[in-house]
Coordinates of C-alpha atoms in Angstrom, one line a residue:
M1 CA -23.2 -24.0 -21.5
F2 CA -23.0 -21.4 -18.8
W3 CA -20.7 -18.4 -19.2
P4 CA -19.4 -16.7 -16.1
R5 CA -21.1 -13.4 -15.5
R6 CA -18.8 -10.5 -16.0
R7 CA -18.5 -8.1 -13.2
S8 CA -18.7 -4.4 -13.7
P9 CA -15.4 -2.5 -12.9
N10 CA -17.1 -1.0 -9.8
A11 CA -18.1 -4.5 -8.5
A12 CA -14.6 -5.8 -9.1
R13 CA -13.1 -2.8 -7.3
A14 CA -15.5 -3.4 -4.4
A15 CA -14.6 -7.1 -4.2
R16 CA -10.9 -6.2 -4.0
A17 CA -11.6 -3.7 -1.2
A18 CA -13.8 -6.2 0.6
W19 CA -10.8 -7.6 2.5
D20 CA -11.2 -7.2 6.2
L21 CA -8.3 -6.3 8.5
T22 CA -8.1 -9.8 10.0
A23 CA -8.0 -11.5 6.6
L24 CA -5.2 -9.1 5.5
L25 CA -3.2 -9.6 8.6
N26 CA -3.6 -13.4 8.4
A27 CA -2.4 -13.2 4.7
A28 CA 0.8 -11.4 5.6
D29 CA 3.5 -13.8 4.7
P30 CA 7.1 -12.6 4.6
R31 CA 8.2 -15.9 2.9
A32 CA 5.7 -15.3 0.0
S33 CA 7.0 -14.5 -3.5
L34 CA 7.9 -11.0 -4.5
A35 CA 4.6 -10.4 -6.4
E36 CA 2.5 -11.9 -3.6
R37 CA 4.1 -9.6 -1.0
H38 CA 3.6 -6.6 -3.2
L39 CA 0.0 -7.5 -3.9
W40 CA -0.5 -7.8 -0.1
L41 CA 0.8 -4.2 0.3
V42 CA -1.5 -3.0 -2.5
R43 CA -4.4 -4.7 -0.7
L44 CA -3.4 -3.1 2.6
V45 CA -3.3 0.4 1.1
E46 CA -6.7 -0.3 -0.6
W47 CA -8.0 -1.3 2.8
L48 CA -6.7 1.9 4.3
R49 CA -8.2 4.0 1.5
H50 CA -11.7 2.5 1.4
A51 CA -14.2 3.2 4.1
P52 CA -16.5 0.5 5.4
L53 CA -19.9 0.3 3.9
E54 CA -21.7 1.2 7.1
T55 CA -21.0 4.6 8.6
A56 CA -21.6 5.6 12.2
A57 CA -22.1 9.0 13.6
A58 CA -18.7 10.7 13.6
T59 CA -17.3 13.3 15.9
A60 CA -15.8 16.6 14.6
D61 CA -12.3 15.3 15.1
E62 CA -13.0 12.1 13.1
V63 CA -14.5 14.2 10.3
A64 CA -11.3 16.3 10.2
T65 CA -9.1 13.3 10.0
P66 CA -9.3 11.5 6.6
T67 CA -10.6 7.9 6.8
P68 CA -7.3 6.3 5.6
V69 CA -5.4 8.0 8.5
R70 CA -8.0 6.8 11.0
R71 CA -7.7 3.3 9.6
L72 CA -3.9 3.5 9.7
K73 CA -4.2 4.3 13.4
H74 CA -6.5 1.4 13.9
L75 CA -4.1 -0.9 12.1
L76 CA -1.2 0.2 14.3
N77 CA -3.4 -0.3 17.4
V78 CA -4.2 -3.8 16.3
L79 CA -0.5 -4.6 15.5
E80 CA 0.6 -3.2 18.9
R81 CA -1.8 -5.5 20.7
H82 CA -1.2 -8.7 18.7
E83 CA 2.4 -9.8 18.7
P84 CA 2.1 -12.6 16.0
H85 CA 0.5 -10.2 13.5
R86 CA 3.1 -7.5 14.3
E87 CA 6.0 -9.9 13.8
R88 CA 4.7 -11.1 10.4
V89 CA 3.9 -7.7 9.1
A90 CA 7.2 -6.3 10.3
A91 CA 9.1 -9.2 8.7
L92 CA 7.2 -8.7 5.5
L93 CA 7.9 -4.9 5.5
A94 CA 11.6 -5.5 6.4
R95 CA 12.0 -7.9 3.4
F96 CA 10.2 -5.4 1.2
W97 CA 12.6 -2.5 2.1
R98 CA 15.6 -4.8 1.6
E99 CA 14.5 -5.9 -1.9
V100 CA 13.1 -2.7 -3.6
D101 CA 15.2 -0.2 -5.5
L102 CA 14.6 3.2 -3.8
V103 CA 16.6 5.1 -6.4
A104 CA 14.0 4.4 -9.0
L105 CA 11.3 6.1 -6.9
F106 CA 13.4 9.2 -6.5
A107 CA 14.2 9.2 -10.2
D108 CA 10.6 8.8 -11.3
F109 CA 8.9 11.1 -8.8
G110 CA 11.7 13.3 -7.4
F111 CA 14.7 14.1 -9.4
A112 CA 13.8 14.2 -13.0
P113 CA 15.5 11.5 -15.2
R114 CA 17.0 12.7 -18.4
M115 CA 14.7 11.5 -21.2
D116 CA 14.2 12.7 -24.7
L117 CA 10.8 13.4 -26.2
F118 CA 10.4 9.9 -27.7
G119 CA 11.6 8.2 -24.6
E120 CA 9.1 10.1 -22.5
L121 CA 6.3 9.4 -25.0
A122 CA 7.2 5.7 -25.1
Q123 CA 7.2 5.5 -21.3
R124 CA 3.7 7.2 -21.1
L125 CA 2.3 4.9 -23.7
R126 CA 3.7 1.9 -21.9
N127 CA 2.1 3.1 -18.6
R128 CA -1.2 3.8 -20.3
L129 CA -1.5 0.6 -22.4
M130 CA 0.2 -2.1 -20.5
P131 CA -0.9 -3.1 -17.0
R132 CA 1.6 -2.6 -14.2
T133 CA 2.9 -5.6 -12.5
P134 CA 3.6 -6.1 -8.8
A135 CA 6.5 -8.4 -9.7
T136 CA 9.0 -5.7 -9.7
R137 CA 11.9 -4.4 -7.5
D138 CA 11.4 -0.9 -8.9
L139 CA 9.7 1.1 -6.2
G140 CA 8.9 3.9 -8.7
E141 CA 6.8 1.4 -10.7
L142 CA 5.3 -0.1 -7.6
F143 CA 4.4 3.3 -6.2
G144 CA 1.9 3.7 -9.0
L145 CA 0.2 0.5 -7.9
L146 CA 0.2 1.5 -4.2
F147 CA -1.0 5.1 -4.7
P148 CA -2.9 5.4 -8.0
H149 CA -5.3 8.1 -6.9
A150 CA -4.6 11.8 -6.8
S151 CA -6.4 11.9 -3.5
D152 CA -3.8 9.7 -1.9
A153 CA -1.5 12.7 -1.5
R154 CA -4.0 14.4 0.7
W155 CA -4.4 11.6 3.2
L156 CA -0.7 10.9 3.2
E157 CA 0.0 14.5 4.1
A158 CA -2.6 14.4 6.9
I159 CA -0.8 11.7 8.8
D160 CA 0.3 13.3 12.1
D161 CA 3.8 13.0 13.6
A162 CA 2.8 10.6 16.4
T163 CA 1.3 8.2 13.9
L164 CA 4.4 8.5 11.6
L165 CA 6.6 7.6 14.6
R166 CA 4.4 4.5 15.3
L167 CA 4.6 3.5 11.7
A168 CA 8.4 4.0 11.6
A169 CA 8.7 1.8 14.7
L170 CA 6.8 -1.0 12.7
I171 CA 8.8 -0.5 9.5
A172 CA 12.2 -0.1 11.0
P173 CA 12.3 -1.2 14.7
E174 CA 16.1 -1.3 14.7
L175 CA 16.1 2.5 14.0
Q176 CA 13.6 3.0 16.8
R177 CA 15.8 1.1 19.3
A178 CA 18.9 2.9 18.1
G179 CA 17.2 6.3 18.5
G180 CA 15.8 5.4 22.0
S181 CA 19.2 4.3 23.3
A182 CA 21.1 7.4 22.3

């Protein structure tokens, strides 16, 4: 009997990051289940975070800009040029923002919730021992899946204003239209 060969954690991580942008955009389905849509977002952020295996000679400006920011700009360029992909991704993101609980994110990462010592200890043990699930409407819980690395804060802070405006136009086009007509 043949047993499946177990992958090392690094090989499993590399396989998850092996999605290419075309495959990701083709997999964007706003009608998918909650967990599938959240997993798609996790994969998209993993794609942003991970550099391709082959590296070309980079200019000084490219070196100063973190790879995830450059990849975000590339993603936005692709979405601006390809209407079907943009429509599907925008619909998926619109449904995401309608269905998640933003208050939980602010309670977990912004305004401190009132917890006693044992409540905090139990929460930390749960986070350490039990895997997080993408099948949640709690953005605070999902945030840990989307941005699990401490280095994520650095590249998120490095996103320039022009790129943020382009991203906002994708996430909330109705706000962009309202701002442009005023």
